[in-house]
Amino acid sequence: MGAQAKQRISVSAVLLSLGVLLANIVVNGLIFLFFRDSTLNPLVTAVLAVLWGVLGVYLIYYTLTWAVERYPAHIRRRVLPYVFVGPAVLILGWLLVLPALRTLYLSFFNASSEKFVGLSNYAAIFNDRLLATALRNNLLWVFVGTLACVALGLLIAILADRSSYEKIAKAIIFMPMAISFVAAGVIWKFVYYYQPGDEQIGLLNAIVTYFGGEPQAWTSMIQPWNNFFLIIILIWMQTGFAMVIFSAAIKGVPEDILEAARVDGAGEIKIFFSIIVPFISTTILTVTTTIIVFTLKIFDVVMVMTGGQYDTEVVATQFYRQFFMYRNFGYGSTLAIVLLIAVLPVIFINLRQFRKQGGF
């Protein structure tokens, strides 16, 4: 009888959980349809949508947790973790996995997504001159941008760690991280701004003309150096990110090891390369792969600064142009898949590194 009662409780708990889950889906679905078809004032709609987002998430977790509490203790311990992880996994699947699969599906069709063309879009990539330029520029972003961000971030972290103005210096270097890539592009567009004539409002050209030089159209006429002028924006933004992570890792280096090396007569440069760098090597790898992902997906800065013109095209801007401007859905989807394939190995290295550090 005890086993049968226990089984009945488990079955009823499962049915209750399914009922609560279904109720959440129906209620939130109806609310979504209401907002989609609403004719309310946009400001009122925005406020209600924010309230729905906050209260909706709370109610989902509260009702699911309440349902799981009806389970026997030995089942509850196993089910409860999935209650907290499940909604996040479902949302990620909906927003990331399904679009990726749909993009892969579209890449096998023609421009209008009506005729199956197999691998023709992938074959066309190797004959596309613009894509060759985009791939070359992406490699520049990856190697130059990543190397500069990591090197400068590590150098500043070491120097700031030994300075009495550490907090102020780090705050100034990290400040660009507070703005978006689009905002950074707008700021640097004024820095590089060029206009014919003697009067220059662009900061860089103003400095050049002040010292007797000739103003230049830095992001358009000077090729291929204009790509490096764009990469400087990435360095300006991401060096602060690298610095903060490296600074935290450097502070974790045991002080007794450093003191022992100094007692043995090792100089600061030798200590840096022989002790500090090996000790924080996993952090260096993590920061490097993270910035590589940023550079492979770079889009905002190029689009704001040049729109991909003047040989500054990257894969993401080429994808945007093909998919949204030329309405070539098949080829545009193929470019997105190529970009995904380029990013996946870097993400895999990052995940493996997290696993070694006990992150999973």
mmCIF file of C-alpha atoms in Angstrom:
data_model
loop_
_atom_site.group_PDB
_atom_site.id
_atom_site.type_symbol
_atom_site.label_atom_id
_atom_site.label_comp_id
_atom_site.label_asym_id
_atom_site.label_seq_id
_atom_site.Cartn_x
_atom_site.Cartn_y
_atom_site.Cartn_z
ATOM 1 C CA MET A 1 0.000 0.000 0.000
ATOM 2 C CA GLY A 2 2.841 2.382 0.869
ATOM 3 C CA ALA A 3 4.508 1.839 -2.518
ATOM 4 C CA GLN A 4 1.177 2.277 -4.355
ATOM 5 C CA ALA A 5 0.426 5.505 -2.461
ATOM 6 C CA LYS A 6 3.904 6.742 -3.241
ATOM 7 C CA GLN A 7 3.349 5.951 -6.926
ATOM 8 C CA ARG A 8 -0.027 7.731 -6.919
ATOM 9 C CA ILE A 9 1.555 10.785 -5.366
ATOM 10 C CA SER A 10 4.267 10.785 -8.034
ATOM 11 C CA VAL A 11 1.755 10.444 -10.885
ATOM 12 C CA SER A 12 -0.435 13.201 -9.492
ATOM 13 C CA ALA A 13 2.624 15.397 -9.038
ATOM 14 C CA VAL A 14 3.638 14.803 -12.659
ATOM 15 C CA LEU A 15 0.146 15.630 -13.894
ATOM 16 C CA LEU A 16 0.081 18.744 -11.715
ATOM 17 C CA SER A 17 3.455 19.842 -13.076
ATOM 18 C CA LEU A 18 2.332 19.350 -16.663
ATOM 19 C CA GLY A 19 -0.854 21.286 -15.927
ATOM 20 C CA VAL A 20 1.085 24.190 -14.387
ATOM 21 C CA LEU A 21 3.527 24.209 -17.324
ATOM 22 C CA LEU A 22 0.681 24.190 -19.843
ATOM 23 C CA ALA A 23 -1.105 26.977 -17.963
ATOM 24 C CA ASN A 24 2.056 29.106 -18.042
ATOM 25 C CA ILE A 25 2.443 28.560 -21.783
ATOM 26 C CA VAL A 26 -1.198 29.421 -22.492
ATOM 27 C CA VAL A 27 -1.319 32.499 -20.248
ATOM 28 C CA ASN A 28 1.969 33.964 -21.467
ATOM 29 C CA GLY A 29 1.051 33.128 -25.051
ATOM 30 C CA LEU A 30 -2.227 35.027 -24.736
ATOM 31 C CA ILE A 31 -0.422 37.990 -23.190
ATOM 32 C CA PHE A 32 2.070 37.950 -26.070
ATOM 33 C CA LEU A 33 -0.767 37.951 -28.614
ATOM 34 C CA PHE A 34 -2.406 40.838 -26.745
ATOM 35 C CA PHE A 35 0.757 42.939 -26.954
ATOM 36 C CA ARG A 36 1.330 41.998 -30.583
ATOM 37 C CA ASP A 37 -2.156 43.119 -31.640
ATOM 38 C CA SER A 38 -2.483 45.956 -29.122
ATOM 39 C CA THR A 39 -3.461 49.469 -30.185
ATOM 40 C CA LEU A 40 -2.470 51.037 -26.870
ATOM 41 C CA ASN A 41 -0.144 53.998 -26.575
ATOM 42 C CA PRO A 42 3.444 52.801 -27.279
ATOM 43 C CA LEU A 43 4.677 54.129 -23.924
ATOM 44 C CA VAL A 44 1.908 52.303 -22.042
ATOM 45 C CA THR A 45 2.641 49.146 -24.021
ATOM 46 C CA ALA A 46 6.338 49.394 -23.171
ATOM 47 C CA VAL A 47 5.649 49.808 -19.433
ATOM 48 C CA LEU A 48 3.186 46.897 -19.400
ATOM 49 C CA ALA A 49 5.623 44.730 -21.366
ATOM 50 C CA VAL A 50 8.390 45.374 -18.823
ATOM 51 C CA LEU A 51 6.035 44.522 -15.953
ATOM 52 C CA TRP A 52 4.956 41.379 -17.767
ATOM 53 C CA GLY A 53 8.591 40.397 -18.290
ATOM 54 C CA VAL A 54 9.504 40.783 -14.621
ATOM 55 C CA LEU A 55 6.327 39.363 -13.071
ATOM 56 C CA GLY A 56 5.980 36.703 -15.762
ATOM 57 C CA VAL A 57 9.405 35.222 -15.081
ATOM 58 C CA TYR A 58 8.748 35.312 -11.323
ATOM 59 C CA LEU A 59 5.385 33.565 -11.691
ATOM 60 C CA ILE A 60 6.809 30.904 -14.000
ATOM 61 C CA TYR A 61 9.499 29.927 -11.507
ATOM 62 C CA TYR A 62 7.167 30.275 -8.514
ATOM 63 C CA THR A 63 4.407 28.074 -9.963
ATOM 64 C CA LEU A 64 6.829 25.435 -11.268
ATOM 65 C CA THR A 65 8.646 25.312 -7.925
ATOM 66 C CA TRP A 66 5.322 25.013 -6.102
ATOM 67 C CA ALA A 67 4.327 22.100 -8.352
ATOM 68 C CA VAL A 68 7.657 20.309 -7.838
ATOM 69 C CA GLU A 69 7.279 20.680 -4.063
ATOM 70 C CA ARG A 70 4.363 18.222 -4.371
ATOM 71 C CA TYR A 71 6.839 15.485 -5.398
ATOM 72 C CA PRO A 72 8.327 13.010 -2.923
ATOM 73 C CA ALA A 73 11.670 14.195 -1.527
ATOM 74 C CA HIS A 74 13.851 11.755 -3.500
ATOM 75 C CA ILE A 75 12.267 12.859 -6.805
ATOM 76 C CA ARG A 76 12.125 16.533 -5.852
ATOM 77 C CA ARG A 77 15.910 16.672 -5.429
ATOM 78 C CA ARG A 78 16.378 15.423 -8.993
ATOM 79 C CA VAL A 79 13.659 17.471 -10.680
ATOM 80 C CA LEU A 80 14.179 20.870 -9.003
ATOM 81 C CA PRO A 81 17.488 21.729 -10.790
ATOM 82 C CA TYR A 82 15.780 21.217 -14.161
ATOM 83 C CA VAL A 83 13.007 23.616 -13.126
ATOM 84 C CA PHE A 84 15.512 26.454 -12.748
ATOM 85 C CA VAL A 85 17.623 25.539 -15.790
ATOM 86 C CA GLY A 86 14.782 24.401 -18.062
ATOM 87 C CA PRO A 87 13.168 27.768 -18.970
ATOM 88 C CA ALA A 88 16.556 29.304 -19.754
ATOM 89 C CA VAL A 89 17.494 26.340 -21.967
ATOM 90 C CA LEU A 90 14.144 26.515 -23.773
ATOM 91 C CA ILE A 91 14.536 30.252 -24.411
ATOM 92 C CA LEU A 92 18.095 29.782 -25.674
ATOM 93 C CA GLY A 93 16.911 26.970 -27.910
ATOM 94 C CA TRP A 94 14.113 29.127 -29.268
ATOM 95 C CA LEU A 95 16.289 32.192 -29.838
ATOM 96 C CA LEU A 96 19.561 30.525 -30.914
ATOM 97 C CA VAL A 97 19.253 26.888 -31.945
ATOM 98 C CA LEU A 98 16.065 27.107 -34.023
ATOM 99 C CA PRO A 99 17.221 30.208 -35.977
ATOM 100 C CA ALA A 100 20.574 28.519 -36.625
ATOM 101 C CA LEU A 101 18.848 25.400 -37.983
ATOM 102 C CA ARG A 102 16.531 27.524 -40.127
ATOM 103 C CA THR A 103 19.508 29.478 -41.483
ATOM 104 C CA LEU A 104 21.249 26.213 -42.345
ATOM 105 C CA TYR A 105 18.094 25.055 -44.127
ATOM 106 C CA LEU A 106 17.820 28.291 -46.142
ATOM 107 C CA SER A 107 21.467 28.045 -47.209
ATOM 108 C CA PHE A 108 20.558 25.125 -49.486
ATOM 109 C CA PHE A 109 18.005 27.182 -51.444
ATOM 110 C CA ASN A 110 18.156 29.933 -54.041
ATOM 111 C CA ALA A 111 17.768 33.667 -53.439
ATOM 112 C CA SER A 112 13.999 33.485 -53.026
ATOM 113 C CA SER A 113 14.120 30.289 -50.896
ATOM 114 C CA GLU A 114 11.896 28.508 -53.421
ATOM 115 C CA LYS A 115 14.283 26.201 -55.278
ATOM 116 C CA PHE A 116 16.657 23.681 -53.713
ATOM 117 C CA VAL A 117 20.202 24.262 -55.022
ATOM 118 C CA GLY A 118 22.208 21.969 -52.761
ATOM 119 C CA LEU A 119 25.774 23.144 -52.125
ATOM 120 C CA SER A 120 25.772 25.727 -54.929
ATOM 121 C CA ASN A 121 25.780 28.648 -52.481
ATOM 122 C CA TYR A 122 28.774 27.194 -50.643
ATOM 123 C CA ALA A 123 30.607 26.660 -53.945
ATOM 124 C CA ALA A 124 29.873 30.264 -54.963
ATOM 125 C CA ILE A 125 31.652 31.545 -51.862
ATOM 126 C CA PHE A 126 35.053 30.523 -53.259
ATOM 127 C CA ASN A 127 34.492 32.626 -56.397
ATOM 128 C CA ASP A 128 33.248 35.760 -54.633
ATOM 129 C CA ARG A 129 35.848 38.546 -54.763
ATOM 130 C CA LEU A 130 34.015 40.603 -52.137
ATOM 131 C CA LEU A 131 33.950 37.669 -49.760
ATOM 132 C CA ALA A 132 37.695 37.148 -50.265
ATOM 133 C CA THR A 133 38.190 40.774 -49.224
ATOM 134 C CA ALA A 134 35.857 40.287 -46.265
ATOM 135 C CA LEU A 135 37.748 37.175 -45.116
ATOM 136 C CA ARG A 136 41.070 39.007 -45.426
ATOM 137 C CA ASN A 137 39.734 41.873 -43.339
ATOM 138 C CA ASN A 138 38.327 39.486 -40.725
ATOM 139 C CA LEU A 139 41.766 37.896 -40.410
ATOM 140 C CA LEU A 140 43.240 41.368 -39.868
ATOM 141 C CA TRP A 141 40.696 42.014 -37.126
ATOM 142 C CA VAL A 142 41.429 38.638 -35.521
ATOM 143 C CA PHE A 143 45.217 38.828 -35.497
ATOM 144 C CA VAL A 144 45.922 42.546 -35.103
ATOM 145 C CA GLY A 145 42.922 43.379 -32.917
ATOM 146 C CA THR A 146 43.227 40.385 -30.597
ATOM 147 C CA LEU A 147 47.013 40.623 -30.253
ATOM 148 C CA ALA A 148 46.874 44.347 -29.456
ATOM 149 C CA CYS A 149 44.013 43.996 -26.935
ATOM 150 C CA VAL A 150 45.673 41.108 -25.092
ATOM 151 C CA ALA A 151 49.168 42.666 -25.102
ATOM 152 C CA LEU A 152 48.014 46.122 -24.010
ATOM 153 C CA GLY A 153 45.565 44.704 -21.458
ATOM 154 C CA LEU A 154 48.311 42.586 -19.898
ATOM 155 C CA LEU A 155 50.826 45.447 -19.929
ATOM 156 C CA ILE A 156 48.404 47.918 -18.349
ATOM 157 C CA ALA A 157 47.312 45.363 -15.742
ATOM 158 C CA ILE A 158 50.930 44.789 -14.686
ATOM 159 C CA LEU A 159 51.805 48.487 -14.576
ATOM 160 C CA ALA A 160 48.567 49.579 -12.886
ATOM 161 C CA ASP A 161 48.956 46.854 -10.257
ATOM 162 C CA ARG A 162 52.152 48.552 -9.078
ATOM 163 C CA SER A 163 50.875 52.123 -9.296
ATOM 164 C CA SER A 164 49.408 54.249 -6.530
ATOM 165 C CA TYR A 165 46.803 55.454 -9.054
ATOM 166 C CA GLU A 166 45.619 51.936 -9.878
ATOM 167 C CA LYS A 167 41.882 52.557 -9.416
ATOM 168 C CA ILE A 168 41.825 55.792 -11.421
ATOM 169 C CA ALA A 169 43.903 54.326 -14.256
ATOM 170 C CA LYS A 170 41.770 51.209 -14.489
ATOM 171 C CA ALA A 171 38.545 53.220 -14.410
ATOM 172 C CA ILE A 172 39.720 55.394 -17.323
ATOM 173 C CA ILE A 173 40.898 52.408 -19.409
ATOM 174 C CA PHE A 174 37.732 50.430 -18.673
ATOM 175 C CA MET A 175 35.359 53.333 -19.374
ATOM 176 C CA PRO A 176 34.917 52.614 -23.137
ATOM 177 C CA MET A 177 33.407 49.237 -22.218
ATOM 178 C CA ALA A 178 30.380 51.121 -20.869
ATOM 179 C CA ILE A 179 29.275 52.148 -24.365
ATOM 180 C CA SER A 180 28.120 50.097 -27.323
ATOM 181 C CA PHE A 181 30.085 49.465 -30.519
ATOM 182 C CA VAL A 182 27.628 51.677 -32.389
ATOM 183 C CA ALA A 183 28.232 54.583 -30.012
ATOM 184 C CA ALA A 184 31.979 54.009 -30.255
ATOM 185 C CA GLY A 185 31.712 54.099 -34.035
ATOM 186 C CA VAL A 186 29.898 57.442 -33.898
ATOM 187 C CA ILE A 187 32.545 58.881 -31.545
ATOM 188 C CA TRP A 188 35.445 57.754 -33.707
ATOM 189 C CA LYS A 189 33.696 58.916 -36.853
ATOM 190 C CA PHE A 190 34.147 62.436 -35.524
ATOM 191 C CA VAL A 191 37.762 61.656 -34.621
ATOM 192 C CA TYR A 192 38.517 60.575 -38.211
ATOM 193 C CA TYR A 193 36.201 63.114 -39.870
ATOM 194 C CA TYR A 194 37.568 64.707 -43.037
ATOM 195 C CA GLN A 195 36.331 67.568 -45.169
ATOM 196 C CA PRO A 196 38.051 69.327 -48.075
ATOM 197 C CA GLY A 197 39.665 72.633 -47.207
ATOM 198 C CA ASP A 198 41.747 74.053 -44.410
ATOM 199 C CA GLU A 199 39.158 73.933 -41.627
ATOM 200 C CA GLN A 200 38.942 70.494 -40.031
ATOM 201 C CA ILE A 201 36.534 69.511 -37.254
ATOM 202 C CA GLY A 202 37.841 65.929 -37.002
ATOM 203 C CA LEU A 203 40.192 65.581 -34.018
ATOM 204 C CA LEU A 204 42.885 63.630 -35.845
ATOM 205 C CA ASN A 205 42.944 65.912 -38.880
ATOM 206 C CA ALA A 206 42.906 68.970 -36.626
ATOM 207 C CA ILE A 207 46.056 67.684 -34.919
ATOM 208 C CA VAL A 208 47.695 66.848 -38.258
ATOM 209 C CA THR A 209 46.976 70.279 -39.763
ATOM 210 C CA TYR A 210 48.116 72.018 -36.559
ATOM 211 C CA PHE A 211 51.584 70.539 -37.047
ATOM 212 C CA GLY A 212 51.611 71.471 -40.736
ATOM 213 C CA GLY A 213 50.459 68.151 -42.219
ATOM 214 C CA GLU A 214 47.825 67.473 -44.837
ATOM 215 C CA PRO A 215 44.371 66.256 -43.703
ATOM 216 C CA GLN A 216 43.469 62.746 -44.811
ATOM 217 C CA ALA A 217 40.274 60.756 -45.326
ATOM 218 C CA TRP A 218 41.520 58.109 -42.925
ATOM 219 C CA THR A 219 38.740 55.549 -43.352
ATOM 220 C CA SER A 220 38.188 55.860 -47.103
ATOM 221 C CA MET A 221 41.159 57.025 -49.160
ATOM 222 C CA ILE A 222 44.015 55.404 -47.265
ATOM 223 C CA GLN A 223 43.763 51.726 -48.260
ATOM 224 C CA PRO A 224 44.326 49.123 -46.892
ATOM 225 C CA TRP A 225 45.403 51.078 -43.816
ATOM 226 C CA ASN A 226 41.808 52.210 -43.256
ATOM 227 C CA ASN A 227 41.111 48.759 -41.782
ATOM 228 C CA PHE A 228 43.726 49.374 -39.112
ATOM 229 C CA PHE A 229 42.091 52.694 -38.236
ATOM 230 C CA LEU A 230 38.857 50.763 -37.646
ATOM 231 C CA ILE A 231 40.650 48.095 -35.605
ATOM 232 C CA ILE A 232 41.900 50.848 -33.281
ATOM 233 C CA ILE A 233 38.281 51.293 -32.157
ATOM 234 C CA LEU A 234 38.113 47.643 -31.091
ATOM 235 C CA ILE A 235 41.400 48.020 -29.226
ATOM 236 C CA TRP A 236 40.114 51.161 -27.491
ATOM 237 C CA MET A 237 37.030 49.277 -26.294
ATOM 238 C CA GLN A 238 38.299 45.780 -25.489
ATOM 239 C CA THR A 239 41.635 46.600 -23.855
ATOM 240 C CA GLY A 240 39.763 47.548 -20.679
ATOM 241 C CA PHE A 241 38.017 44.170 -20.641
ATOM 242 C CA ALA A 242 41.342 42.328 -20.996
ATOM 243 C CA MET A 243 42.985 44.552 -18.366
ATOM 244 C CA VAL A 244 40.338 43.857 -15.705
ATOM 245 C CA ILE A 245 40.474 40.078 -16.186
ATOM 246 C CA PHE A 246 44.285 40.007 -16.244
ATOM 247 C CA SER A 247 44.498 42.253 -13.181
ATOM 248 C CA ALA A 248 42.321 39.860 -11.177
ATOM 249 C CA ALA A 249 44.448 36.906 -12.306
ATOM 250 C CA ILE A 250 47.733 38.653 -11.493
ATOM 251 C CA LYS A 251 46.536 39.423 -7.978
ATOM 252 C CA GLY A 252 46.053 35.665 -7.562
ATOM 253 C CA VAL A 253 49.761 34.929 -8.136
ATOM 254 C CA PRO A 254 51.218 33.830 -4.733
ATOM 255 C CA GLU A 255 53.335 36.617 -3.317
ATOM 256 C CA ASP A 256 55.818 34.186 -1.699
ATOM 257 C CA ILE A 257 56.761 32.800 -5.138
ATOM 258 C CA LEU A 258 57.450 36.311 -6.428
ATOM 259 C CA GLU A 259 59.505 37.187 -3.336
ATOM 260 C CA ALA A 260 61.500 33.956 -3.630
ATOM 261 C CA ALA A 261 62.315 34.788 -7.263
ATOM 262 C CA ARG A 262 63.455 38.282 -6.298
ATOM 263 C CA VAL A 263 65.651 36.864 -3.519
ATOM 264 C CA ASP A 264 67.244 34.531 -6.083
ATOM 265 C CA GLY A 265 68.153 37.571 -8.159
ATOM 266 C CA ALA A 266 65.512 37.394 -10.886
ATOM 267 C CA GLY A 267 64.622 40.711 -12.491
ATOM 268 C CA GLU A 268 61.061 41.938 -12.958
ATOM 269 C CA ILE A 269 61.043 41.111 -16.666
ATOM 270 C CA LYS A 270 62.208 37.546 -16.004
ATOM 271 C CA ILE A 271 59.622 37.198 -13.210
ATOM 272 C CA PHE A 272 56.931 38.389 -15.583
ATOM 273 C CA PHE A 273 57.738 35.929 -18.365
ATOM 274 C CA SER A 274 58.846 32.979 -16.202
ATOM 275 C CA ILE A 275 56.333 33.132 -13.334
ATOM 276 C CA ILE A 276 53.392 35.468 -13.933
ATOM 277 C CA VAL A 277 52.649 34.586 -17.568
ATOM 278 C CA PRO A 278 52.720 30.770 -16.985
ATOM 279 C CA PHE A 279 50.611 31.171 -13.843
ATOM 280 C CA ILE A 280 47.863 33.112 -15.654
ATOM 281 C CA SER A 281 48.193 31.272 -18.998
ATOM 282 C CA THR A 282 44.664 29.831 -18.760
ATOM 283 C CA THR A 283 43.279 33.330 -18.221
ATOM 284 C CA ILE A 284 45.257 34.627 -21.214
ATOM 285 C CA LEU A 285 43.805 31.854 -23.365
ATOM 286 C CA THR A 286 40.253 32.598 -22.183
ATOM 287 C CA VAL A 287 40.551 36.335 -22.821
ATOM 288 C CA THR A 288 42.165 35.712 -26.214
ATOM 289 C CA THR A 289 39.441 33.360 -27.421
ATOM 290 C CA THR A 290 36.719 35.697 -26.140
ATOM 291 C CA ILE A 291 38.133 38.649 -28.089
ATOM 292 C CA ILE A 292 38.587 36.441 -31.172
ATOM 293 C CA VAL A 293 34.855 35.718 -31.087
ATOM 294 C CA PHE A 294 34.180 39.484 -30.909
ATOM 295 C CA THR A 295 36.427 40.133 -33.916
ATOM 296 C CA LEU A 296 34.965 37.317 -36.009
ATOM 297 C CA LYS A 297 31.469 38.722 -35.458
ATOM 298 C CA ILE A 298 32.460 42.376 -35.877
ATOM 299 C CA PHE A 299 29.733 44.340 -37.613
ATOM 300 C CA ASP A 300 28.674 47.490 -35.781
ATOM 301 C CA VAL A 301 31.894 49.482 -36.095
ATOM 302 C CA VAL A 302 32.347 48.757 -39.801
ATOM 303 C CA MET A 303 28.722 49.510 -40.620
ATOM 304 C CA VAL A 304 28.717 52.811 -38.723
ATOM 305 C CA MET A 305 32.119 54.009 -39.963
ATOM 306 C CA THR A 306 32.190 52.975 -43.634
ATOM 307 C CA GLY A 307 29.166 50.773 -44.338
ATOM 308 C CA GLY A 308 31.635 48.170 -45.621
ATOM 309 C CA GLN A 309 32.869 50.453 -48.419
ATOM 310 C CA TYR A 310 36.476 51.250 -49.367
ATOM 311 C CA ASP A 311 37.602 47.611 -48.987
ATOM 312 C CA THR A 312 36.577 47.460 -45.310
ATOM 313 C CA GLU A 313 33.955 44.757 -45.845
ATOM 314 C CA VAL A 314 33.833 41.943 -43.274
ATOM 315 C CA VAL A 315 31.826 38.715 -43.351
ATOM 316 C CA ALA A 316 29.050 40.079 -41.107
ATOM 317 C CA THR A 317 28.499 43.194 -43.241
ATOM 318 C CA GLN A 318 28.541 41.085 -46.409
ATOM 319 C CA PHE A 319 25.911 38.822 -44.846
ATOM 320 C CA TYR A 320 23.773 41.845 -43.921
ATOM 321 C CA ARG A 321 24.076 43.261 -47.430
ATOM 322 C CA GLN A 322 23.167 39.988 -49.149
ATOM 323 C CA PHE A 323 20.310 39.016 -46.840
ATOM 324 C CA PHE A 324 18.607 42.312 -46.014
ATOM 325 C CA MET A 325 19.527 44.631 -48.886
ATOM 326 C CA TYR A 326 19.776 42.321 -51.903
ATOM 327 C CA ARG A 327 17.176 39.877 -50.489
ATOM 328 C CA ASN A 328 19.411 36.953 -51.491
ATOM 329 C CA PHE A 329 18.296 34.697 -48.644
ATOM 330 C CA GLY A 330 20.144 31.601 -49.806
ATOM 331 C CA TYR A 331 23.572 33.191 -50.191
ATOM 332 C CA GLY A 332 23.086 35.400 -47.133
ATOM 333 C CA SER A 333 22.250 32.361 -45.011
ATOM 334 C CA THR A 334 25.338 30.603 -46.363
ATOM 335 C CA LEU A 335 27.517 33.495 -45.204
ATOM 336 C CA ALA A 336 25.931 33.298 -41.754
ATOM 337 C CA ILE A 337 26.727 29.572 -41.579
ATOM 338 C CA VAL A 338 30.323 30.246 -42.662
ATOM 339 C CA LEU A 339 30.615 32.776 -39.845
ATOM 340 C CA LEU A 340 29.123 30.264 -37.395
ATOM 341 C CA ILE A 341 31.602 27.591 -38.500
ATOM 342 C CA ALA A 342 34.466 30.067 -37.961
ATOM 343 C CA VAL A 343 33.273 30.901 -34.435
ATOM 344 C CA LEU A 344 32.517 27.336 -33.264
ATOM 345 C CA PRO A 345 36.153 26.138 -32.803
ATOM 346 C CA VAL A 346 36.943 29.195 -30.687
ATOM 347 C CA ILE A 347 33.850 28.625 -28.545
ATOM 348 C CA PHE A 348 34.823 24.951 -28.170
ATOM 349 C CA ILE A 349 38.291 25.946 -26.916
ATOM 350 C CA ASN A 350 36.694 28.330 -24.429
ATOM 351 C CA LEU A 351 34.278 25.696 -23.130
ATOM 352 C CA ARG A 352 37.063 23.144 -22.764
ATOM 353 C CA GLN A 353 39.087 25.692 -20.831
ATOM 354 C CA PHE A 354 36.133 26.410 -18.528
ATOM 355 C CA ARG A 355 35.768 22.671 -17.946
ATOM 356 C CA LYS A 356 39.420 22.377 -16.939
ATOM 357 C CA GLN A 357 38.941 25.234 -14.470
ATOM 358 C CA GLY A 358 35.930 23.498 -12.953
ATOM 359 C CA GLY A 359 33.360 25.801 -14.548
ATOM 360 C CA PHE A 360 31.228 22.831 -15.619
#
